Amino acid sequence: MGNGALRGYRWGRATVEVDRDTDLADRVIARFACARGHEFTVQFAADADLPASWNCRQHSVEDCRRTDATPNTPAAGKHKPARTHLVMLHERRSPAELETLFADTLSAIRRLGGARPGCVTIGGRSYSYRNDT
């Protein structure tokens, strides 16, 4: 390979193929108003949920509100409720298993002399707990 064989190429170039016969994704342009008085646009995919606010890159201002009114605005109250630890626990275990586990835990706590900081052995495993009452 000669001295000038890689002239015109640079590190980080993704490919040397021509970008022909490629279809770009449909796009939507959303307009936002900065708190410092200027407007800017951001491109999103056409099927994306458009956010109600965006951060201004010019002034580093957060929560710049959207000025265009499009039907893609996320409606309030359509979000799924948060999955709590208790909900996930009920997904993993049956009510009978939970009752058994609860009874084992209570008996282990009583065996130690009541609720106080320490370690409990349940089913061959050690669990530490803390009571802040």
mmCIF file of C-alpha atoms in Angstrom:
data_model
loop_
_atom_site.group_PDB
_atom_site.id
_atom_site.type_symbol
_atom_site.label_atom_id
_atom_site.label_comp_id
_atom_site.label_asym_id
_atom_site.label_seq_id
_atom_site.Cartn_x
_atom_site.Cartn_y
_atom_site.Cartn_z
ATOM 1 C CA MET A 1 0.000 0.000 0.000
ATOM 2 C CA GLY A 2 1.405 3.341 -1.029
ATOM 3 C CA ASN A 3 1.767 6.490 0.987
ATOM 4 C CA GLY A 4 -1.402 8.147 -0.293
ATOM 5 C CA ALA A 5 -3.608 5.065 -0.390
ATOM 6 C CA LEU A 6 -5.859 6.213 2.463
ATOM 7 C CA ARG A 7 -5.857 9.901 1.633
ATOM 8 C CA GLY A 8 -9.310 11.410 2.100
ATOM 9 C CA TYR A 9 -10.363 8.890 4.727
ATOM 10 C CA ARG A 10 -10.507 9.613 8.382
ATOM 11 C CA TRP A 11 -10.843 7.563 11.512
ATOM 12 C CA GLY A 12 -14.410 7.050 12.644
ATOM 13 C CA ARG A 13 -15.951 6.977 9.183
ATOM 14 C CA ALA A 14 -18.756 4.422 9.311
ATOM 15 C CA THR A 15 -18.719 3.148 5.737
ATOM 16 C CA VAL A 16 -17.424 3.961 2.273
ATOM 17 C CA GLU A 17 -20.686 2.890 0.586
ATOM 18 C CA VAL A 18 -22.825 5.457 -1.181
ATOM 19 C CA ASP A 19 -26.131 6.383 0.508
ATOM 20 C CA ARG A 20 -28.298 5.579 -2.488
ATOM 21 C CA ASP A 21 -31.355 3.356 -2.489
ATOM 22 C CA THR A 22 -31.953 4.079 1.186
ATOM 23 C CA ASP A 23 -35.237 5.338 2.555
ATOM 24 C CA LEU A 24 -35.068 7.677 5.501
ATOM 25 C CA ALA A 25 -37.650 7.374 8.251
ATOM 26 C CA ASP A 26 -40.569 9.793 8.170
ATOM 27 C CA ARG A 27 -39.940 12.783 10.388
ATOM 28 C CA VAL A 28 -41.913 15.394 12.264
ATOM 29 C CA ILE A 29 -40.563 18.794 13.255
ATOM 30 C CA ALA A 30 -41.590 20.124 16.659
ATOM 31 C CA ARG A 31 -41.158 23.786 17.612
ATOM 32 C CA PHE A 32 -40.131 24.849 21.103
ATOM 33 C CA ALA A 33 -39.886 28.289 22.741
ATOM 34 C CA CYS A 34 -36.941 29.063 25.001
ATOM 35 C CA ALA A 35 -37.486 31.098 28.164
ATOM 36 C CA ARG A 36 -34.860 33.549 26.870
ATOM 37 C CA GLY A 37 -36.986 34.523 23.883
ATOM 38 C CA HIS A 38 -35.980 32.430 20.877
ATOM 39 C CA GLU A 39 -37.613 29.477 19.160
ATOM 40 C CA PHE A 40 -35.937 26.321 17.923
ATOM 41 C CA THR A 41 -36.975 23.114 16.201
ATOM 42 C CA VAL A 42 -36.197 19.462 16.901
ATOM 43 C CA GLN A 43 -36.782 16.560 14.502
ATOM 44 C CA PHE A 44 -38.464 13.377 15.727
ATOM 45 C CA ALA A 45 -39.567 10.168 14.068
ATOM 46 C CA ALA A 46 -43.138 10.405 12.783
ATOM 47 C CA ASP A 47 -44.334 7.571 15.024
ATOM 48 C CA ALA A 48 -42.656 8.907 18.195
ATOM 49 C CA ASP A 49 -44.534 10.481 21.082
ATOM 50 C CA LEU A 50 -43.541 14.141 21.039
ATOM 51 C CA PRO A 51 -42.491 15.555 24.416
ATOM 52 C CA ALA A 52 -44.209 18.594 25.884
ATOM 53 C CA SER A 53 -40.859 20.222 26.762
ATOM 54 C CA TRP A 54 -37.241 20.106 25.591
ATOM 55 C CA ASN A 55 -33.894 21.535 26.740
ATOM 56 C CA CYS A 56 -32.472 24.492 24.837
ATOM 57 C CA ARG A 57 -28.952 23.702 23.619
ATOM 58 C CA GLN A 58 -28.072 27.337 22.974
ATOM 59 C CA HIS A 59 -28.825 28.637 26.490
ATOM 60 C CA SER A 60 -28.930 25.383 28.524
ATOM 61 C CA VAL A 61 -32.441 26.250 29.643
ATOM 62 C CA GLU A 62 -34.515 23.271 30.756
ATOM 63 C CA ASP A 63 -38.234 22.715 30.155
ATOM 64 C CA CYS A 64 -38.731 24.832 27.037
ATOM 65 C CA ARG A 65 -42.406 24.437 26.146
ATOM 66 C CA ARG A 66 -43.647 23.229 22.780
ATOM 67 C CA THR A 67 -45.341 25.922 20.703
ATOM 68 C CA ASP A 68 -46.892 23.869 17.918
ATOM 69 C CA ALA A 69 -50.159 22.117 18.614
ATOM 70 C CA THR A 70 -50.144 18.626 17.161
ATOM 71 C CA PRO A 71 -52.277 15.617 18.080
ATOM 72 C CA ASN A 72 -49.182 13.672 19.196
ATOM 73 C CA THR A 73 -49.090 15.491 22.537
ATOM 74 C CA PRO A 74 -49.108 12.896 25.327
ATOM 75 C CA ALA A 75 -52.372 13.106 27.227
ATOM 76 C CA ALA A 76 -52.315 13.270 30.999
ATOM 77 C CA GLY A 77 -53.484 10.190 32.801
ATOM 78 C CA LYS A 78 -52.690 7.690 30.039
ATOM 79 C CA HIS A 79 -49.565 6.448 31.772
ATOM 80 C CA LYS A 80 -49.527 3.063 33.412
ATOM 81 C CA PRO A 81 -49.494 3.135 37.212
ATOM 82 C CA ALA A 82 -46.133 2.549 38.855
ATOM 83 C CA ARG A 83 -45.343 -1.047 39.682
ATOM 84 C CA THR A 84 -44.603 -1.231 43.385
ATOM 85 C CA HIS A 85 -42.627 -3.881 45.194
ATOM 86 C CA LEU A 86 -45.843 -5.347 46.548
ATOM 87 C CA VAL A 87 -47.413 -5.627 43.079
ATOM 88 C CA MET A 88 -44.337 -7.429 41.734
ATOM 89 C CA LEU A 89 -44.322 -9.708 44.774
ATOM 90 C CA HIS A 90 -47.935 -10.676 44.088
ATOM 91 C CA GLU A 91 -46.981 -11.399 40.465
ATOM 92 C CA ARG A 92 -44.239 -13.824 41.516
ATOM 93 C CA ARG A 93 -45.922 -15.660 44.385
ATOM 94 C CA SER A 94 -49.327 -17.101 45.082
ATOM 95 C CA PRO A 95 -51.324 -15.940 48.148
ATOM 96 C CA ALA A 96 -50.668 -19.292 49.856
ATOM 97 C CA GLU A 97 -46.893 -18.899 49.392
ATOM 98 C CA LEU A 98 -47.047 -15.355 50.752
ATOM 99 C CA GLU A 99 -48.980 -16.508 53.836
ATOM 100 C CA THR A 100 -46.389 -19.232 54.496
ATOM 101 C CA LEU A 101 -43.488 -16.802 54.050
ATOM 102 C CA PHE A 102 -45.161 -14.249 56.337
ATOM 103 C CA ALA A 103 -45.787 -16.867 59.050
ATOM 104 C CA ASP A 104 -42.148 -18.061 58.839
ATOM 105 C CA THR A 105 -40.899 -14.485 59.136
ATOM 106 C CA LEU A 106 -43.089 -13.710 62.143
ATOM 107 C CA SER A 107 -42.042 -16.897 63.925
ATOM 108 C CA ALA A 108 -38.358 -16.117 63.293
ATOM 109 C CA ILE A 109 -38.808 -12.595 64.694
ATOM 110 C CA ARG A 110 -40.608 -13.938 67.774
ATOM 111 C CA ARG A 111 -37.876 -16.531 68.244
ATOM 112 C CA LEU A 112 -35.344 -13.699 68.524
ATOM 113 C CA GLY A 113 -37.395 -11.951 71.182
ATOM 114 C CA GLY A 114 -39.364 -9.402 69.211
ATOM 115 C CA ALA A 115 -38.725 -6.771 66.595
ATOM 116 C CA ARG A 116 -35.237 -5.314 66.926
ATOM 117 C CA PRO A 117 -32.353 -4.813 64.514
ATOM 118 C CA GLY A 118 -30.672 -8.066 63.672
ATOM 119 C CA CYS A 119 -30.548 -11.093 61.442
ATOM 120 C CA VAL A 120 -33.209 -13.773 60.905
ATOM 121 C CA THR A 121 -32.741 -17.231 59.358
ATOM 122 C CA ILE A 122 -35.710 -18.277 57.237
ATOM 123 C CA GLY A 123 -35.624 -21.393 55.113
ATOM 124 C CA GLY A 124 -31.860 -21.767 55.416
ATOM 125 C CA ARG A 125 -31.130 -18.174 54.321
ATOM 126 C CA SER A 126 -30.150 -15.256 56.543
ATOM 127 C CA TYR A 127 -32.026 -11.972 56.249
ATOM 128 C CA SER A 128 -31.128 -8.773 58.042
ATOM 129 C CA TYR A 129 -33.797 -6.289 58.967
ATOM 130 C CA ARG A 130 -34.240 -3.005 60.778
ATOM 131 C CA ASN A 131 -37.218 -1.634 62.679
ATOM 132 C CA ASP A 132 -37.284 2.159 62.867
ATOM 133 C CA THR A 133 -40.308 2.523 65.159
#
